[in-house]
Amino acid sequence: MSFNPESPLDNLWKEYSLVFRDFDDLTLARWLAQTLGQVQGKSWRLSHPLLGAYRLASKLGHDRQIWHKRIVSLPHGYSESACCRAPMLPLLTRDVHEDGLVCQHCDEILVPFDEIPAALQPLLQSWANEYSPVHAVAHWDDRQRKTARNYDQALENAAKSAEVLLARAGKEIAPKLLEFYPTVIWEDQDECLEVRPEDILT
Ligand SMILES: [Zn+2]
């Protein structure tokens, strides 16, 4: 989720983030901690506006080393992440089998796949294995596209499958992760297949 200066949407989000720049470190730290308290105990779509706002604030908090400096203590129920000392806030993506769970604060690996609770690994592995070939359709080379004859149709079918798989992530997988983490975020889009959050019905 890196910033692309060419992207109008990324620039708009940058504009949104200006509100947090007026916060001093303590105000920002309190806002982050309070918001984490409020979102606790649920799984959230990545596209949810509250989480979007949190992401903007947490990016700034990361730059200012809010958690590293321990300006406020960890919100109740959250443990410290090894990557950046922020409270653990895992993001579930389609790459979970390779990247594990991603840290929403620093974008590094928060929980490597083999450290995810063993009871959940088979479920995550089979979901990601099912998703991989579906996502790959967006990145087919010319030869593969020709083999499919009707590439537009193949792409359309892949997008439909991705919608179902992402809905399953939200309905089945994220709630199971919630048994082990105080709050969970799941990625509710596939930009390569042009699947948008509103396409995913949960
Ligand atoms: Zn981190």
Coordinates of N, CA and C in Angstrom, one line a residue, residues 24-194:
D24 N -0.7 17.2 17.9 CA 0.6 17.0 18.4 C 0.8 15.5 18.8
D25 N 2.0 15.1 19.2 CA 2.2 13.7 19.4 C 1.3 13.0 20.4
L26 N 1.1 13.7 21.5 CA 0.2 13.2 22.5 C -1.2 13.0 22.0
T27 N -1.7 14.0 21.4 CA -3.1 14.0 20.8 C -3.3 12.9 19.8
L28 N -2.3 12.8 19.0 CA -2.3 11.7 18.0 C -2.3 10.3 18.6
A29 N -1.4 10.2 19.6 CA -1.3 8.9 20.3 C -2.6 8.5 21.0
R30 N -3.2 9.5 21.6 CA -4.5 9.2 22.3 C -5.6 8.9 21.3
W31 N -5.6 9.5 20.2 CA -6.6 9.3 19.2 C -6.4 7.8 18.7
L32 N -5.2 7.4 18.4 CA -4.9 6.1 17.9 C -5.4 5.0 19.0
A33 N -4.9 5.3 20.2 CA -5.2 4.3 21.3 C -6.8 4.2 21.5
Q34 N -7.4 5.4 21.5 CA -8.9 5.4 21.7 C -9.6 4.7 20.6
T35 N -9.1 4.9 19.4 CA -9.8 4.3 18.2 C -9.6 2.8 18.2
L36 N -8.4 2.3 18.6 CA -8.2 0.9 18.7 C -9.1 0.3 19.7
G37 N -9.3 1.0 20.8 CA -10.3 0.5 21.8 C -11.7 0.4 21.2
Q38 N -12.1 1.3 20.4 CA -13.4 1.3 19.8 C -13.6 0.2 18.8
V39 N -12.6 -0.1 18.0 CA -12.8 -1.1 17.0 C -12.5 -2.5 17.5
Q40 N -12.1 -2.6 18.7 CA -11.7 -3.9 19.2 C -12.9 -5.0 19.2
G41 N -12.5 -6.2 19.0 CA -13.4 -7.3 19.1 C -14.2 -7.6 17.8
K42 N -13.9 -6.9 16.7 CA -14.6 -7.1 15.5 C -13.6 -7.3 14.3
S43 N -14.0 -7.9 13.3 CA -13.2 -7.9 12.0 C -13.8 -6.8 11.1
W44 N -12.9 -6.2 10.4 CA -13.3 -5.0 9.7 C -12.8 -5.1 8.2
R45 N -13.7 -4.6 7.3 CA -13.2 -4.4 5.9 C -12.1 -3.4 5.9
L46 N -11.2 -3.6 5.0 CA -10.1 -2.6 4.8 C -10.7 -1.3 4.3
S47 N -11.8 -1.4 3.6 CA -12.4 -0.2 3.0 C -13.2 0.7 4.0
H48 N -13.4 0.1 5.2 CA -14.3 0.9 6.1 C -13.7 2.3 6.4
P49 N -14.5 3.3 6.4 CA -14.0 4.7 6.5 C -13.2 4.9 7.9
L50 N -13.7 4.3 8.9 CA -13.1 4.4 10.2 C -11.7 3.8 10.2
L51 N -11.6 2.7 9.5 CA -10.2 2.1 9.4 C -9.4 2.8 8.4
G52 N -10.0 3.5 7.4 CA -9.3 4.3 6.5 C -8.6 5.5 7.3
A53 N -9.4 6.1 8.1 CA -8.9 7.2 8.9 C -7.8 6.7 9.9
Y54 N -8.1 5.5 10.5 CA -7.1 5.0 11.4 C -5.7 4.8 10.7
R55 N -5.8 4.3 9.4 CA -4.6 4.0 8.6 C -3.8 5.3 8.4
L56 N -4.5 6.4 8.1 CA -3.9 7.7 7.8 C -3.2 8.1 9.1
A57 N -3.9 8.0 10.2 CA -3.3 8.5 11.5 C -2.2 7.6 11.9
S58 N -2.3 6.3 11.7 CA -1.3 5.4 12.1 C 0.0 5.5 11.3
K59 N -0.2 5.9 10.0 CA 1.0 6.1 9.2 C 1.8 7.3 9.8
L60 N 1.1 8.3 10.1 CA 1.8 9.5 10.7 C 2.4 9.1 12.1
G61 N 1.6 8.3 12.8 CA 2.1 7.9 14.1 C 3.4 7.0 14.0
H62 N 3.4 6.2 12.9 CA 4.6 5.4 12.7 C 5.8 6.3 12.4
D63 N 5.5 7.3 11.5 CA 6.6 8.3 11.1 C 7.1 9.0 12.4
R64 N 6.2 9.3 13.3 CA 6.6 10.1 14.5 C 7.1 9.1 15.6
Q65 N 7.0 7.8 15.4 CA 7.4 6.8 16.4 C 6.6 6.9 17.7
I66 N 5.3 7.2 17.5 CA 4.4 7.3 18.6 C 4.5 6.0 19.5
W67 N 4.5 4.8 18.9 CA 4.5 3.6 19.8 C 5.8 3.3 20.3
H68 N 6.8 3.6 19.4 CA 8.2 3.3 19.8 C 8.6 4.1 21.0
K69 N 8.1 5.3 21.1 CA 8.4 6.2 22.2 C 7.5 6.0 23.4
R70 N 6.5 5.1 23.2 CA 5.6 4.8 24.3 C 4.9 6.1 24.9
I71 N 4.4 6.9 24.0 CA 3.8 8.1 24.4 C 2.5 7.8 25.1
V72 N 1.8 6.8 24.7 CA 0.7 6.2 25.5 C 0.9 4.7 25.6
S73 N 0.3 4.1 26.6 CA 0.4 2.7 26.7 C -0.4 1.9 25.8
L74 N -0.2 0.7 25.5 CA -0.9 -0.1 24.6 C -2.4 -0.2 25.1
P75 N -3.3 -0.1 24.2 CA -4.7 -0.2 24.6 C -5.0 -1.6 25.2
H76 N -5.9 -1.7 26.2 CA -6.2 -2.9 26.9 C -6.5 -4.0 25.8
G77 N -5.9 -5.2 26.0 CA -6.3 -6.3 25.1 C -5.3 -6.5 24.0
Y78 N -4.6 -5.5 23.7 CA -3.6 -5.5 22.5 C -2.2 -5.8 23.0
S79 N -1.5 -6.7 22.3 CA -0.1 -6.9 22.7 C 0.8 -6.2 21.6
E80 N 2.0 -6.1 22.0 CA 3.0 -5.4 21.2 C 3.5 -6.2 20.0
S81 N 3.5 -5.5 18.8 CA 4.0 -6.2 17.6 C 5.5 -6.1 17.6
A82 N 6.1 -7.2 17.1 CA 7.6 -7.3 17.1 C 8.2 -6.4 16.0
C83 N 7.4 -6.1 14.9 CA 7.9 -5.3 13.8 C 8.1 -3.9 14.2
C84 N 7.2 -3.2 14.9 CA 7.3 -1.8 15.1 C 6.8 -1.3 16.4
R85 N 6.6 -2.3 17.3 CA 6.1 -2.0 18.7 C 4.7 -1.4 18.8
A86 N 4.0 -1.3 17.7 CA 2.7 -0.8 17.7 C 1.8 -2.0 18.3
P87 N 0.5 -1.6 18.7 CA -0.4 -2.7 19.1 C -0.6 -3.6 17.8
M88 N -0.8 -4.9 18.1 CA -1.0 -5.9 17.0 C -2.3 -5.6 16.3
L89 N -2.2 -5.3 15.0 CA -3.4 -5.1 14.2 C -3.2 -5.7 12.8
P90 N -3.6 -7.0 12.7 CA -3.3 -7.8 11.5 C -4.2 -7.5 10.4
L91 N -3.6 -7.5 9.2 CA -4.4 -7.4 7.9 C -4.3 -8.7 7.2
L92 N -5.5 -9.3 6.9 CA -5.5 -10.5 6.1 C -5.6 -10.2 4.6
T93 N -4.6 -10.7 3.8 CA -4.6 -10.4 2.4 C -4.6 -11.8 1.6
R94 N -4.7 -11.7 0.3 CA -4.7 -12.9 -0.5 C -3.3 -13.6 -0.5
D95 N -2.3 -12.8 -0.1 CA -0.9 -13.4 0.0 C -0.6 -14.0 1.3
V96 N -1.5 -14.3 2.1 CA -1.3 -14.7 3.5 C -0.4 -15.9 3.5
H97 N -0.5 -16.8 2.5 CA 0.4 -18.0 2.6 C 1.8 -17.7 2.3
E98 N 2.1 -16.6 1.7 CA 3.5 -16.2 1.5 C 4.0 -15.1 2.5
D99 N 3.1 -14.1 2.7 CA 3.5 -13.0 3.5 C 3.1 -13.1 5.0
G100 N 2.2 -14.0 5.3 CA 1.6 -14.1 6.6 C 0.6 -12.9 6.8
L101 N 0.4 -12.5 8.0 CA -0.5 -11.4 8.3 C 0.3 -10.1 8.3
V102 N -0.2 -9.0 7.7 CA 0.5 -7.8 7.5 C 0.2 -6.8 8.6
C103 N 1.2 -6.1 9.1 CA 1.1 -5.1 10.1 C 0.4 -3.8 9.5
Q104 N -0.7 -3.4 10.1 CA -1.4 -2.2 9.6 C -0.7 -0.9 9.9
H105 N 0.3 -1.0 10.8 CA 1.0 0.2 11.2 C 2.3 0.4 10.4
C106 N 3.0 -0.6 10.0 CA 4.3 -0.4 9.3 C 4.3 -1.1 8.0
D107 N 3.3 -1.9 7.6 CA 3.2 -2.6 6.4 C 4.2 -3.8 6.3
E108 N 4.9 -4.1 7.4 CA 5.8 -5.2 7.4 C 5.0 -6.5 7.7
I109 N 5.7 -7.6 7.8 CA 5.1 -8.9 8.2 C 4.9 -8.8 9.7
L110 N 3.6 -8.9 10.1 CA 3.3 -8.9 11.5 C 3.4 -10.3 12.1
V111 N 2.8 -11.3 11.4 CA 2.8 -12.7 11.9 C 3.2 -13.5 10.6
P112 N 4.4 -14.1 10.6 CA 4.8 -15.0 9.5 C 3.8 -16.1 9.4
F113 N 3.6 -16.7 8.2 CA 2.6 -17.7 8.1 C 2.7 -18.9 9.1
D114 N 4.0 -19.3 9.3 CA 4.2 -20.5 10.2 C 4.0 -20.1 11.7
E115 N 3.8 -18.8 12.0 CA 3.6 -18.4 13.4 C 2.1 -18.1 13.6
I116 N 1.3 -18.2 12.6 CA -0.2 -18.1 12.7 C -0.6 -19.3 13.5
P117 N -1.6 -19.2 14.4 CA -2.0 -20.4 15.2 C -2.2 -21.6 14.2
A118 N -1.6 -22.7 14.6 CA -1.6 -23.9 13.8 C -3.0 -24.4 13.4
A119 N -4.0 -24.1 14.3 CA -5.4 -24.5 14.0 C -5.9 -23.8 12.7
L120 N -5.4 -22.7 12.4 CA -5.9 -21.9 11.3 C -5.2 -22.0 10.0
Q121 N -4.0 -22.6 10.1 CA -3.1 -22.6 8.9 C -3.7 -23.4 7.8
P122 N -4.3 -24.6 8.0 CA -4.9 -25.3 6.8 C -6.0 -24.5 6.1
L123 N -6.8 -23.8 6.9 CA -7.9 -23.1 6.3 C -7.3 -21.9 5.5
L124 N -6.4 -21.2 6.0 CA -5.7 -20.1 5.3 C -5.0 -20.6 4.1
Q125 N -4.3 -21.7 4.2 CA -3.5 -22.2 3.1 C -4.5 -22.6 2.0
S126 N -5.6 -23.3 2.3 CA -6.4 -23.8 1.2 C -7.2 -22.6 0.5
W127 N -7.5 -21.6 1.3 CA -8.2 -20.4 0.8 C -7.2 -19.7 -0.2
A128 N -6.0 -19.5 0.3 CA -5.0 -18.8 -0.5 C -4.6 -19.6 -1.8
N129 N -4.6 -20.9 -1.6 CA -4.3 -21.8 -2.8 C -5.4 -21.7 -3.9
E130 N -6.6 -21.5 -3.4 CA -7.7 -21.4 -4.3 C -7.7 -20.0 -5.0
Y131 N -7.3 -19.0 -4.2 CA -7.3 -17.6 -4.7 C -6.2 -17.4 -5.7
S132 N -5.0 -18.0 -5.5 CA -3.8 -17.7 -6.4 C -4.1 -17.8 -7.9
P133 N -4.6 -19.0 -8.3 CA -4.9 -19.1 -9.8 C -5.9 -18.1 -10.3
V134 N -6.9 -17.8 -9.4 CA -7.9 -16.8 -9.8 C -7.3 -15.5 -10.0
H135 N -6.5 -15.0 -9.1 CA -5.8 -13.7 -9.2 C -4.9 -13.7 -10.4
A136 N -4.2 -14.8 -10.6 CA -3.2 -14.9 -11.7 C -3.8 -14.6 -13.1
V137 N -5.1 -14.8 -13.2 CA -5.7 -14.5 -14.5 C -5.5 -13.0 -14.9
A138 N -5.4 -12.1 -14.0 CA -5.2 -10.7 -14.3 C -3.8 -10.5 -14.8
H139 N -2.9 -11.4 -14.6 CA -1.5 -11.2 -15.0 C -1.1 -12.2 -16.0
W140 N -2.0 -12.8 -16.7 CA -1.7 -13.8 -17.8 C -0.9 -13.1 -18.9
D141 N 0.1 -13.8 -19.4 CA 0.9 -13.3 -20.5 C 0.1 -13.5 -21.9
D142 N 0.6 -13.0 -23.0 CA -0.1 -13.1 -24.2 C -0.4 -14.5 -24.6
R143 N 0.5 -15.4 -24.4 CA 0.3 -16.8 -24.8 C -0.9 -17.4 -24.0
Q144 N -0.9 -17.1 -22.7 CA -2.0 -17.7 -21.9 C -3.3 -17.0 -22.3
R145 N -3.3 -15.7 -22.6 CA -4.5 -15.1 -23.0 C -5.1 -15.7 -24.3
K146 N -4.1 -16.0 -25.2 CA -4.6 -16.6 -26.5 C -5.2 -18.0 -26.3
T147 N -4.5 -18.7 -25.4 CA -5.0 -20.1 -25.1 C -6.5 -20.1 -24.6
A148 N -6.8 -19.0 -23.8 CA -8.1 -18.9 -23.2 C -9.2 -18.5 -24.3
R149 N -8.7 -18.1 -25.5 CA -9.6 -17.7 -26.6 C -10.3 -16.4 -26.2
N150 N -11.2 -16.5 -25.2 CA -11.9 -15.3 -24.9 C -11.4 -14.8 -23.5
Y151 N -10.4 -13.9 -23.6 CA -9.8 -13.4 -22.4 C -10.7 -12.6 -21.5
D152 N -11.5 -11.8 -22.2 CA -12.4 -10.9 -21.4 C -13.4 -11.8 -20.5
Q153 N -13.8 -12.9 -21.1 CA -14.7 -13.8 -20.4 C -14.0 -14.4 -19.2
A154 N -12.7 -14.8 -19.5 CA -11.9 -15.4 -18.4 C -11.7 -14.5 -17.3
L155 N -11.5 -13.2 -17.6 CA -11.2 -12.2 -16.6 C -12.5 -11.9 -15.8
E156 N -13.6 -11.9 -16.5 CA -14.9 -11.7 -15.8 C -15.2 -12.9 -14.9
N157 N -14.9 -14.1 -15.3 CA -15.1 -15.2 -14.5 C -14.2 -15.2 -13.2
A158 N -13.0 -14.8 -13.5 CA -12.0 -14.7 -12.3 C -12.5 -13.6 -11.3
A159 N -13.0 -12.5 -11.8 CA -13.5 -11.4 -10.9 C -14.6 -12.0 -10.1
K160 N -15.5 -12.7 -10.7 CA -16.7 -13.3 -10.0 C -16.2 -14.3 -8.9
S161 N -15.2 -15.1 -9.3 CA -14.7 -16.0 -8.3 C -14.0 -15.3 -7.1
A162 N -13.3 -14.2 -7.5 CA -12.6 -13.4 -6.4 C -13.6 -12.8 -5.5
E163 N -14.7 -12.4 -6.0 CA -15.8 -11.8 -5.1 C -16.2 -12.8 -4.1
V164 N -16.4 -14.1 -4.6 CA -16.9 -15.1 -3.7 C -15.8 -15.4 -2.6
L165 N -14.5 -15.5 -3.1 CA -13.4 -15.9 -2.2 C -13.2 -14.8 -1.1
L166 N -13.3 -13.5 -1.6 CA -13.1 -12.4 -0.6 C -14.3 -12.4 0.4
A167 N -15.5 -12.7 -0.1 CA -16.6 -12.7 0.9 C -16.4 -13.8 1.9
R168 N -15.8 -14.9 1.5 CA -15.5 -16.0 2.4 C -14.4 -15.5 3.4
A169 N -13.5 -14.8 3.0 CA -12.5 -14.2 3.9 C -13.1 -13.4 5.0
G170 N -14.1 -12.6 4.6 CA -14.8 -11.7 5.5 C -15.7 -12.4 6.4
K171 N -16.4 -13.4 5.9 CA -17.5 -14.1 6.7 C -16.9 -15.3 7.5
E172 N -16.0 -16.0 7.0 CA -15.5 -17.2 7.6 C -14.1 -17.1 8.3
I173 N -13.2 -16.5 7.5 CA -11.8 -16.6 8.0 C -11.5 -15.5 9.0
A174 N -11.9 -14.2 8.7 CA -11.6 -13.1 9.7 C -12.2 -13.4 11.1
P175 N -13.4 -13.9 11.2 CA -14.0 -14.2 12.5 C -13.1 -15.2 13.3
K176 N -12.6 -16.2 12.5 CA -11.7 -17.2 13.2 C -10.4 -16.6 13.7
L177 N -9.9 -15.6 12.9 CA -8.6 -15.0 13.4 C -8.9 -14.2 14.6
L178 N -10.1 -13.7 14.7 CA -10.5 -12.9 15.8 C -10.5 -13.6 17.2
E179 N -10.4 -14.9 17.1 CA -10.3 -15.7 18.3 C -8.9 -15.6 18.9
F180 N -8.0 -15.1 18.0 CA -6.6 -15.0 18.5 C -6.0 -13.6 18.5
Y181 N -6.7 -12.7 17.8 CA -6.2 -11.3 17.8 C -7.4 -10.4 18.2
P182 N -7.1 -9.3 18.9 CA -8.2 -8.4 19.4 C -9.0 -7.8 18.3
T183 N -8.4 -7.5 17.1 CA -9.0 -6.8 16.0 C -8.4 -7.4 14.7
V184 N -9.2 -7.6 13.7 CA -8.7 -8.1 12.5 C -9.2 -7.3 11.3
I185 N -8.4 -7.0 10.3 CA -8.8 -6.3 9.1 C -8.6 -7.3 7.9
W186 N -9.6 -7.3 7.0 CA -9.5 -8.1 5.8 C -9.6 -7.3 4.6
E187 N -8.7 -7.6 3.6 CA -8.7 -6.8 2.4 C -9.9 -7.2 1.5
D188 N -10.8 -6.2 1.3 CA -12.1 -6.5 0.6 C -12.0 -5.9 -0.8
Q189 N -10.9 -6.1 -1.5 CA -10.9 -5.7 -2.9 C -9.8 -6.5 -3.6
D190 N -9.8 -6.5 -4.9 CA -8.7 -7.0 -5.7 C -8.5 -6.1 -6.9
E191 N -7.6 -5.2 -6.7 CA -7.4 -4.1 -7.7 C -7.0 -4.6 -9.1
C192 N -6.3 -5.8 -9.1 CA -5.9 -6.3 -10.4 C -7.0 -6.9 -11.2
L193 N -8.0 -7.4 -10.5 CA -9.2 -8.0 -11.2 C -10.4 -7.0 -11.2
E194 N -10.1 -5.8 -10.7 CA -11.1 -4.7 -10.6 C -12.3 -5.1 -9.8

